[in-house]
CSV table of C-alpha atoms and ligand atoms in Angstrom, one decimal:
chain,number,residue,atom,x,y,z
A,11,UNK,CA,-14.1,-15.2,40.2
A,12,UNK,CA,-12.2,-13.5,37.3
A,13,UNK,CA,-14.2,-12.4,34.3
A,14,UNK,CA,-14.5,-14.1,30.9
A,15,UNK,CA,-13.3,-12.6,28.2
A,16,UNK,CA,-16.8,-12.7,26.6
A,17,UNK,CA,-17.6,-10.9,29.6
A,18,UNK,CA,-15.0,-8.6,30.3
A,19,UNK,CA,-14.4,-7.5,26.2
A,20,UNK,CA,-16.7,-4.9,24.8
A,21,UNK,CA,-19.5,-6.6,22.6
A,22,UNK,CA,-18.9,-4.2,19.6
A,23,UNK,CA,-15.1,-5.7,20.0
A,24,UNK,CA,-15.9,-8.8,20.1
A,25,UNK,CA,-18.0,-8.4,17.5
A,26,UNK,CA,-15.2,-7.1,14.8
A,27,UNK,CA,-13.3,-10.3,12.5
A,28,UNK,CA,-9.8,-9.3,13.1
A,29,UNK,CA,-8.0,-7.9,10.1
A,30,UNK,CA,-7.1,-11.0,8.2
A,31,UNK,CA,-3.4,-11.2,6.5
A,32,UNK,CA,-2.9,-14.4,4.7
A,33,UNK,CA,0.1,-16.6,5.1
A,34,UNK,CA,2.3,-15.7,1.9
A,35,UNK,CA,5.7,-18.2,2.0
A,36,UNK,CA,6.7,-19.2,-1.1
A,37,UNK,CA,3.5,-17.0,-3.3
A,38,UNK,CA,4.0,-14.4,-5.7
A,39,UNK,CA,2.2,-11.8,-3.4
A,40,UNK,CA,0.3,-9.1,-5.2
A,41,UNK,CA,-1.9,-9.0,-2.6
A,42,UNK,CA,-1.4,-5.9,-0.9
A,43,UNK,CA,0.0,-3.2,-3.0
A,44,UNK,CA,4.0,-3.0,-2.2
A,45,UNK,CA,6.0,-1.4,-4.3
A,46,UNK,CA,7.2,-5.1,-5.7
A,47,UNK,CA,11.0,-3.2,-6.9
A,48,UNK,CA,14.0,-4.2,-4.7
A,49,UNK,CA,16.1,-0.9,-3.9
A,50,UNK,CA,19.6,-0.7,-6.2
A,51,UNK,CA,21.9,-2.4,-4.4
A,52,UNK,CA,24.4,1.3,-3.7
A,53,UNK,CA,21.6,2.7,-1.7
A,54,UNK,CA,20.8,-0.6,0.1
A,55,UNK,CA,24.7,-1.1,1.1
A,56,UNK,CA,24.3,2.9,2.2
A,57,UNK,CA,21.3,2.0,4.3
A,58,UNK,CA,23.1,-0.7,5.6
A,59,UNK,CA,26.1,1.9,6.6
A,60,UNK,CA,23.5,4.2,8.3
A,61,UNK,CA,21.5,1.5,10.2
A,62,UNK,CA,25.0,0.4,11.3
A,63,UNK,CA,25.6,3.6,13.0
A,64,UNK,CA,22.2,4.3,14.8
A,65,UNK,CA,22.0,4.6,18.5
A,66,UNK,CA,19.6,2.0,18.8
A,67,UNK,CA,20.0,2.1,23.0
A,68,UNK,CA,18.3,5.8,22.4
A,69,UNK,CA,14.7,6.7,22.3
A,70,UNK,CA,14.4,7.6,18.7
A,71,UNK,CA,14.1,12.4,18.0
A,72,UNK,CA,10.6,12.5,19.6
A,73,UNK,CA,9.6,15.6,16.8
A,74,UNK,CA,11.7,13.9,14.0
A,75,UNK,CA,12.0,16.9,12.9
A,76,UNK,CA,14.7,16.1,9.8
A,77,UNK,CA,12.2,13.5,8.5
A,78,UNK,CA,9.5,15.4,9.0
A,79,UNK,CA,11.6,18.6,7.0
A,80,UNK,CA,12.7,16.2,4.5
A,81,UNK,CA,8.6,15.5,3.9
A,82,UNK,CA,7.9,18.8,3.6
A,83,UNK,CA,10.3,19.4,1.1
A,84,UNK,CA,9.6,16.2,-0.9
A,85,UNK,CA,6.1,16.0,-1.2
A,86,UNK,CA,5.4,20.2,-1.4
A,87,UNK,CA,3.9,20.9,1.9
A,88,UNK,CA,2.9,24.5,2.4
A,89,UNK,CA,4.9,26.6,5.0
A,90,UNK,CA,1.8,27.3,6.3
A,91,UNK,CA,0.7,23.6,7.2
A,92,UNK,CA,2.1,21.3,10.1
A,93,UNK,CA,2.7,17.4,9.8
A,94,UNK,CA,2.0,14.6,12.1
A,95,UNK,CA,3.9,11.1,11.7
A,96,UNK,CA,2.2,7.9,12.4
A,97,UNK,CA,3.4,4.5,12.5
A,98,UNK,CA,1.7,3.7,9.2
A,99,UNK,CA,-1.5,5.9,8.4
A,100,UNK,CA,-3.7,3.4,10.5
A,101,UNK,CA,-2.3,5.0,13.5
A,102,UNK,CA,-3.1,8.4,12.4
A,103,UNK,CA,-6.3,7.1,11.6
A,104,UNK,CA,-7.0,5.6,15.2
A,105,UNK,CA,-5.6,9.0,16.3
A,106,UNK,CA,-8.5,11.1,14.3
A,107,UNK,CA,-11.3,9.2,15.3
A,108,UNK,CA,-9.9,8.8,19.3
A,109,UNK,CA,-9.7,12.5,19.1
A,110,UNK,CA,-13.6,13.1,17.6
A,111,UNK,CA,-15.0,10.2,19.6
A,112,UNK,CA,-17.5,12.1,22.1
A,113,UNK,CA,-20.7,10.1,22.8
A,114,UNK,CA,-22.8,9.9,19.9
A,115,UNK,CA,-19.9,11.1,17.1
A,116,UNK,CA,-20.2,9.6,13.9
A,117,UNK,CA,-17.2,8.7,11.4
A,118,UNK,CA,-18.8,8.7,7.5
A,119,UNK,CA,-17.4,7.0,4.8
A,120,UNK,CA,-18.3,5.6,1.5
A,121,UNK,CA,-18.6,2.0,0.7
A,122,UNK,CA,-16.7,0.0,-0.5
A,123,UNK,CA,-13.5,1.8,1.3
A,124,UNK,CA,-10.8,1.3,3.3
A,125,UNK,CA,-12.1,-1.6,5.7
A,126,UNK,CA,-9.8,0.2,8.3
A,127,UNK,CA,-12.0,3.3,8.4
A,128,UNK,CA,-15.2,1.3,10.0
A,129,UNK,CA,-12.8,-0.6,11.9
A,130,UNK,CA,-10.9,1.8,13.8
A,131,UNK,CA,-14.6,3.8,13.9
A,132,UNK,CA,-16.1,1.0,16.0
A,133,UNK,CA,-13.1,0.6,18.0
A,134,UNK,CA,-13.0,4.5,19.2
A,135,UNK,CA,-16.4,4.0,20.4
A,136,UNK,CA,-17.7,6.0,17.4
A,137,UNK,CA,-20.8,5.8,15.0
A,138,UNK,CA,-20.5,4.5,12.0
A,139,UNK,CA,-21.7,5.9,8.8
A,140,UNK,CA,-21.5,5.1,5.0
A,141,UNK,CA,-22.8,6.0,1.6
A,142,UNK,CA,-22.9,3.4,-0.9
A,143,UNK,CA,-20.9,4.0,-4.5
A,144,UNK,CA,-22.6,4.0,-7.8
A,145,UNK,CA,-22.9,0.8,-9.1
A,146,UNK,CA,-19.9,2.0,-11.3
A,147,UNK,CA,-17.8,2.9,-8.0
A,148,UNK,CA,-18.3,6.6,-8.7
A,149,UNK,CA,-19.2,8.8,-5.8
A,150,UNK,CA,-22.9,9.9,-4.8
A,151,UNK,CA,-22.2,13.3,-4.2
A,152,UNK,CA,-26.4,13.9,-3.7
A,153,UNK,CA,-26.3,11.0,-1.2
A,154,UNK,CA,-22.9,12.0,0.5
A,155,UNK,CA,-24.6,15.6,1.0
A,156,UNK,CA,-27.8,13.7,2.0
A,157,UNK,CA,-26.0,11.9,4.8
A,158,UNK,CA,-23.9,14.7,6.1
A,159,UNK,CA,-27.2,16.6,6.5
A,160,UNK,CA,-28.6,13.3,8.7
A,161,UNK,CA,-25.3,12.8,10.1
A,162,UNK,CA,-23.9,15.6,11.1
A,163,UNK,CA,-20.7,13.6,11.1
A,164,UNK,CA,-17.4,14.9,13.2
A,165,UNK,CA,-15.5,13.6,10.6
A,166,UNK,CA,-15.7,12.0,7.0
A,167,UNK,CA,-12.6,10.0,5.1
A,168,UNK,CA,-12.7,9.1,2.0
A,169,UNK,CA,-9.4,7.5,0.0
A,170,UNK,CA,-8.3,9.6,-2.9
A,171,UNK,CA,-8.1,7.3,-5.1
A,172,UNK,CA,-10.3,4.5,-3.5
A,173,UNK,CA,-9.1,1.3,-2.6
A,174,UNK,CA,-10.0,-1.4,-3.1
A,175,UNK,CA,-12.2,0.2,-6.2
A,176,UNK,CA,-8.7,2.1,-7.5
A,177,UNK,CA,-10.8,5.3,-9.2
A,178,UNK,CA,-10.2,8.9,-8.6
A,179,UNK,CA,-13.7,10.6,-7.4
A,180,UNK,CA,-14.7,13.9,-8.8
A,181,UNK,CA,-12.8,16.6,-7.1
A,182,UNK,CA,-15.3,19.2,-7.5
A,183,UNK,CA,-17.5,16.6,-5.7
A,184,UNK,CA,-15.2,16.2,-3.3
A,185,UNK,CA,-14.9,20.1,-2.7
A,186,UNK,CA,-18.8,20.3,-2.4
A,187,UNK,CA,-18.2,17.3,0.4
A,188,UNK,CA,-16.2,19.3,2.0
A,189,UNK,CA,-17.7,22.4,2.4
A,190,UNK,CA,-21.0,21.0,3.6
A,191,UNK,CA,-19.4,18.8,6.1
A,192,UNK,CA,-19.4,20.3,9.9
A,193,UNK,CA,-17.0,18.5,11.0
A,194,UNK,CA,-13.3,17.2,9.7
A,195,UNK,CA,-12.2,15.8,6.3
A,196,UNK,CA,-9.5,13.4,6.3
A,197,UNK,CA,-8.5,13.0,2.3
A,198,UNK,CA,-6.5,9.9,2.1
A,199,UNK,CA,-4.0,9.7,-0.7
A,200,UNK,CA,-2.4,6.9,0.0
A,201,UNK,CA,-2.1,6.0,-3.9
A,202,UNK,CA,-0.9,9.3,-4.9
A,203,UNK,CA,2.2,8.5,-6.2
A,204,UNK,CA,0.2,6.5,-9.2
A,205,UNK,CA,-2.5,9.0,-9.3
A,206,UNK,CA,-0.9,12.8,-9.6
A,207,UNK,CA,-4.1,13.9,-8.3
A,208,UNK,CA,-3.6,15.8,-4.7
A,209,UNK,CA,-6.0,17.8,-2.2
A,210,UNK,CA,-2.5,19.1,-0.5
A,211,UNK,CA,-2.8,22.3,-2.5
A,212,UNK,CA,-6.4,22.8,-1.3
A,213,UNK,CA,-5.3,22.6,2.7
A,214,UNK,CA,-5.0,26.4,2.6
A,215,UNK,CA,-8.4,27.7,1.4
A,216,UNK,CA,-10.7,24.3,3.2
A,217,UNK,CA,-10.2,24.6,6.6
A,218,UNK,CA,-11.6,21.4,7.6
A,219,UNK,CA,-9.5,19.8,5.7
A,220,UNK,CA,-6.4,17.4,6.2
A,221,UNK,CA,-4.5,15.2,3.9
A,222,UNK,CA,-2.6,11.7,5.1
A,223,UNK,CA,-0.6,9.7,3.0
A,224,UNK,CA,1.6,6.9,3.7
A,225,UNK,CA,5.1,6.0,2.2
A,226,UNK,CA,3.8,2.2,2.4
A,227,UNK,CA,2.7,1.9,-1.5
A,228,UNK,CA,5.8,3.9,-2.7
A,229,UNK,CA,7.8,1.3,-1.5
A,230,UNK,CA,8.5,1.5,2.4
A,231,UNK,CA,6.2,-0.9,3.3
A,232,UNK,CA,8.0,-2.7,5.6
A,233,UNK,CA,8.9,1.0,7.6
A,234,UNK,CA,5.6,1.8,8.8
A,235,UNK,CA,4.9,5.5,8.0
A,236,UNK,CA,2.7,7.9,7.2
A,237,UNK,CA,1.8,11.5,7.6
A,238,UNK,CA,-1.1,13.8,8.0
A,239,UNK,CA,-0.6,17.2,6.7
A,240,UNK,CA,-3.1,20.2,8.2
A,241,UNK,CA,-3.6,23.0,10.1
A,242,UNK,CA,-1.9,24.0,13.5
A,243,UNK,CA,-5.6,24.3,14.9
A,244,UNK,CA,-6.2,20.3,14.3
A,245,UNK,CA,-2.6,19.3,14.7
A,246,UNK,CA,-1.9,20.5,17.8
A,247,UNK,CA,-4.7,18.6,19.2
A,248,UNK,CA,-4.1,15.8,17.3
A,249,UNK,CA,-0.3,15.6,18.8
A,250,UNK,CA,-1.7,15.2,22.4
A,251,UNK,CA,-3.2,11.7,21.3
A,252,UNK,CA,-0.1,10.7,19.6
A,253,UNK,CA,2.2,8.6,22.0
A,254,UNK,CA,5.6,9.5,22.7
A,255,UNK,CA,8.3,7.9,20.0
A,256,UNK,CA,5.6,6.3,17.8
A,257,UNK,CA,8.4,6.7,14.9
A,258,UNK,CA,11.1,4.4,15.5
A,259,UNK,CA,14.9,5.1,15.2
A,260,UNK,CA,15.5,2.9,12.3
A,261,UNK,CA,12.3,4.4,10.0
A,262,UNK,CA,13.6,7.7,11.0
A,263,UNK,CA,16.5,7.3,9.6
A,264,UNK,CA,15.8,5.2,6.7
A,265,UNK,CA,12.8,6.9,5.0
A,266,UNK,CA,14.9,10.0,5.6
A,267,UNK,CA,17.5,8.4,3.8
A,268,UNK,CA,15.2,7.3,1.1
A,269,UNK,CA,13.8,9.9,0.7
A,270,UNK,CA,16.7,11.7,-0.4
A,271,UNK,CA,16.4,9.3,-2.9
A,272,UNK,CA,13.0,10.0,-3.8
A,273,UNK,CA,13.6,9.7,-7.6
A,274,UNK,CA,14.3,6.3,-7.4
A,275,UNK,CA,11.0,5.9,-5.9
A,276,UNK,CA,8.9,7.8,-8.3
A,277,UNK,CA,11.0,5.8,-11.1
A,278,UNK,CA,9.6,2.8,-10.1
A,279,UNK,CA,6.0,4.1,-9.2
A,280,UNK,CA,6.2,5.4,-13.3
A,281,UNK,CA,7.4,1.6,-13.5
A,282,UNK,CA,4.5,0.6,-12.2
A,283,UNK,CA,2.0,2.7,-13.6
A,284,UNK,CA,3.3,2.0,-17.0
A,285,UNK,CA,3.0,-2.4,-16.0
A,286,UNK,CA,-0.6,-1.0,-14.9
A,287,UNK,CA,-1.4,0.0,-18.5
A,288,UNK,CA,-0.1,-3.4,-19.6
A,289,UNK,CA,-2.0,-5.5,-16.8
A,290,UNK,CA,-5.0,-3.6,-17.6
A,291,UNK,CA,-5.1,-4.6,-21.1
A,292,UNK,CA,-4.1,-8.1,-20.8
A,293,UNK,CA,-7.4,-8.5,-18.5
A,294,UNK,CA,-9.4,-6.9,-20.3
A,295,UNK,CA,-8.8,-9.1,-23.1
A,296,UNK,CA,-9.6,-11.9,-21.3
A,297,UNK,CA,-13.1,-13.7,-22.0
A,298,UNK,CA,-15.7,-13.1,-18.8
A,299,UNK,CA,-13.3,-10.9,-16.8
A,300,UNK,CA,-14.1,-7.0,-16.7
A,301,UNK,CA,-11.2,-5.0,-15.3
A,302,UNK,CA,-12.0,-1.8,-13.8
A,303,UNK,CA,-9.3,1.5,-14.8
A,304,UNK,CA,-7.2,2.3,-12.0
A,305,UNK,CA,-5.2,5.2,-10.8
A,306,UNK,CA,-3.8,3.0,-8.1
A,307,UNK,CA,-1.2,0.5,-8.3
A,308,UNK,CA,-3.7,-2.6,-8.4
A,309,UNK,CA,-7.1,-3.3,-10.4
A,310,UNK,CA,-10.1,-4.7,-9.4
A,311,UNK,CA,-11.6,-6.8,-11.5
A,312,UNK,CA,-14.8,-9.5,-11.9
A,313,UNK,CA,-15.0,-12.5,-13.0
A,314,UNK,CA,-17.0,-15.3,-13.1
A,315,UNK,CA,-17.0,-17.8,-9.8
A,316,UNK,CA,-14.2,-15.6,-8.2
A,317,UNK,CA,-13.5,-17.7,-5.5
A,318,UNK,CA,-13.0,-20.3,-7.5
A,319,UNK,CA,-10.3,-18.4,-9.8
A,320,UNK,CA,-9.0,-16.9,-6.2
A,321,UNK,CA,-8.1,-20.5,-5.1
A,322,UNK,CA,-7.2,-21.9,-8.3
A,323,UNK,CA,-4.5,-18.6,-8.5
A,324,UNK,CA,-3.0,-20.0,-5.0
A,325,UNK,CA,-2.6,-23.5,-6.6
A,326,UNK,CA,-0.5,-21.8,-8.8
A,327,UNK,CA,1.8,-19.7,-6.6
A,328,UNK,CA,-0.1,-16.7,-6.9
A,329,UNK,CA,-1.5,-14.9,-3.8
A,330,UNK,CA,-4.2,-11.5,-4.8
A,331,UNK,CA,-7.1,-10.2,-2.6
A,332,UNK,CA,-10.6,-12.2,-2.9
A,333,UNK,CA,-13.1,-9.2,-2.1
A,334,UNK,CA,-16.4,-11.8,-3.2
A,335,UNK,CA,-18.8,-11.7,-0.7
A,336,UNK,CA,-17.1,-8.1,0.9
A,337,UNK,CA,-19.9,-5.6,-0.7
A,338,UNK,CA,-22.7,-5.9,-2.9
A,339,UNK,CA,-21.3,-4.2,-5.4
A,340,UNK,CA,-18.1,-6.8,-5.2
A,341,UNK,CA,-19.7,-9.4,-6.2
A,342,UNK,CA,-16.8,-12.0,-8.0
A,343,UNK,CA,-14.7,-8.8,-7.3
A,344,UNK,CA,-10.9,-9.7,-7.0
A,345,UNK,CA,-8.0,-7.3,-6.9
A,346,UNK,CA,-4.7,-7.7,-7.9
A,347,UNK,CA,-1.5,-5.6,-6.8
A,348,UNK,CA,0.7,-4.3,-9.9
A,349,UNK,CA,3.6,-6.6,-9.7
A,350,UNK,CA,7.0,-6.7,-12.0
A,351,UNK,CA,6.3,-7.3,-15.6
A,352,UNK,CA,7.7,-10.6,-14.9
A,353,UNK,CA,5.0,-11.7,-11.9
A,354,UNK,CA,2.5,-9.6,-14.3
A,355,UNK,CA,2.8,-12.4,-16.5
A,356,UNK,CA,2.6,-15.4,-13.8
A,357,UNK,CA,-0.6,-13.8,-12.6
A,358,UNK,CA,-1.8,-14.2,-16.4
A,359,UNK,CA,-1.0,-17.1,-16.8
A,360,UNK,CA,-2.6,-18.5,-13.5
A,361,UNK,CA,-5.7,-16.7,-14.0
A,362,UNK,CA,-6.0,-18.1,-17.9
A,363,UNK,CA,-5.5,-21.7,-16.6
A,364,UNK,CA,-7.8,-20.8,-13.1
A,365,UNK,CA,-10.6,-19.4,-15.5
A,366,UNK,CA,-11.2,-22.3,-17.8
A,367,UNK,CA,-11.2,-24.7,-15.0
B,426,PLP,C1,-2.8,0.9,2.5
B,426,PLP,C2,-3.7,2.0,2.9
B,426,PLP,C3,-3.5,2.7,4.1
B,426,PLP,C4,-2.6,2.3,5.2
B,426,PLP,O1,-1.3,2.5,5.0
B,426,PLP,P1,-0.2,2.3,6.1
B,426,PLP,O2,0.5,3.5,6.1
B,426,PLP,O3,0.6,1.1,5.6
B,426,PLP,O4,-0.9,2.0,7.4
B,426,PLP,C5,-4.4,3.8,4.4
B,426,PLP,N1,-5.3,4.1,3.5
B,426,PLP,C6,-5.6,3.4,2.4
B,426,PLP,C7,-6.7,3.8,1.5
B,426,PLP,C8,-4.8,2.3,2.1
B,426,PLP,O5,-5.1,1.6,1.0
């Protein structure tokens, strides 16, 4: 007699709701926070050239070692400091909590987060802990502090800024986290390039702390990579959980590619932050909705029957996130991804004729 899944699968597995992407044919998708900006059309046609030329019949540099110099460079990693790629941050997340996950470990986040963070906790096997925000999506510091002290947690992430909320905690908050924690601190910026704001500076003097980011929101989506930047003490151990090639040939070469490019990049992420600005204004001038600032490239805002608006939005061609019902504190909560200035003004429009339904 073979086994059922029900009795074969883990309960806590079986328990999860698999990460939900919607189907987006044919929508204008500000959804999920890509860098909506095509690239000019000379460094697509040299992309094009490069990919052309890639041994795609060989296992891809297992160290990528010119992408990972080309990082270094680019986004000011100390000398001092080692990198890990991942195939998108979620893997280096999975790799984190895999490599913390004794019996009884807890991963501690805040709430609401990253829904990956509990996620990938559960599925390591690990505990899962979380502190809720202020009501104004601040951080508790008092009942961060409070919970490491219960907790005892191997390792606490927290997005810099936080999605899906889009605010910038207090850094000197965040430093007092830090150096009560026991265990590691994973500082996830993977909004920095709309936010300035960075712990990488900090990796030298905290030495429980690492920093990820992801090139996904800058506009390499599609690629699938991110990094981890830290000491050789938690990198090298790291490394051993990271499978062989998890960086393929053709992200190798393109985001090295790209950047090289990296002004073009951080062009349209000022783009985008000024649209923000715009976006932010136009919503808060709308009667019943309250936007909240952001330092990300989308904005979370309330309104009244949300999931109404959220399906009267996809009657009109336009596809955001519906977070009602995700938190407490999200109640009527929907975020929208910074788009051009021209799907800026769809999304307007929509949600003016979805509100007075
Ligand atoms: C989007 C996002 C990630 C995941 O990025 P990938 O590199 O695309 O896997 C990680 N953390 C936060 C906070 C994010 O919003």
């Amino acid at each position: 007699m073979t086994k059922s899944p029900e009795q074969l699968i883990r309960d806590d597995v079986r328990a999860l709701s698999a990460y939900h992407v919607p189907e987006r044919t044919g929508l204008v998708m500000l959804d999920a926070m890509e860098n909506p900006h095509p690239l000019p059309a000379t460094l697509q046609t040299e992309i094009a050239q490069l990919v052309s030329n890639v041994a795609i019949n060989r296992y891809p540099d297992p160290q990528a070692g010119r992408l990972k110099a080309r990082l270094r460079e680019t986004m000011e990693i100390p000398s001092s400091m080692e990198i890990m790629l991942g195939n998108g941050s979620d893997e280096l997340i999975q790799i984190i909590a895999l490599a913390v996950a004794r019996p009884g470990a807890t991963l501690l986040s805040v709430e609401p987060a990253f829904i990956m963070f509990r996620m990938i906790a559960i599925c390591a096997g690990l505990r899962y802990a979380s502190v809720q925000l202020n009501p104004d999506f601040t951080l508790d510091v008092e009942a961060v502090i409070t919970a490491i002290d219960q907790h005892q947690p191997a390792v606490i992430f927290i997005a810099y800024p936080n999605n899906p909320t889009g605010n910038l905690f207090d850094r000197e908050g965040l430093l007092r986290i830090i150096r009560a924690a026991p265990g590691l601190v994973v500082i996830d910026e993977a909004y920095h390039a709309f936010a300035q704001e960075s712990f990488i500076p900090r990796l030298t003097e905290l030495p429980n702390l690492v920093v990820m980011r992801t090139l996904s929101k800058l506009g390499m989506a599609g690629l699938r990579l991110g990094f981890l930047a830290g000491r050789r003490e938690w990198l090298t151990q790291l490394e051993k959980l990271r499978l062989p090639y998890n960086v393929n040939v053709l992200t190798q070469t393109v985001a090295e590619k790209l950047l090289q490019h990296i002004d073009v990049l951080l062009e349209q992420a000022r783009e985008i932050k000024s649209q923000r600005a715009e976006l932010y204004a136009e919503l808060s001038g709308l009667p019943g909705v309250q936007a909240y600032r952001s330092d990300a490239n989308f904005i979370l805002f309330r309104v009244p029957r949300a999931d109404e608006v959220f399906k009267g939005l996809i009657q009109r061609g336009v596809l955001i996130k519906n977070l009602n019902r995700s938190h407490s504190l999200l109640e009527d909560c929907l975020r929208v991804t910074v788009g051009t200035a021209k799907q800026n003004q769809q999304f307007i429009q929509a949600l003016k004729q979805s509100l007075t339904l």
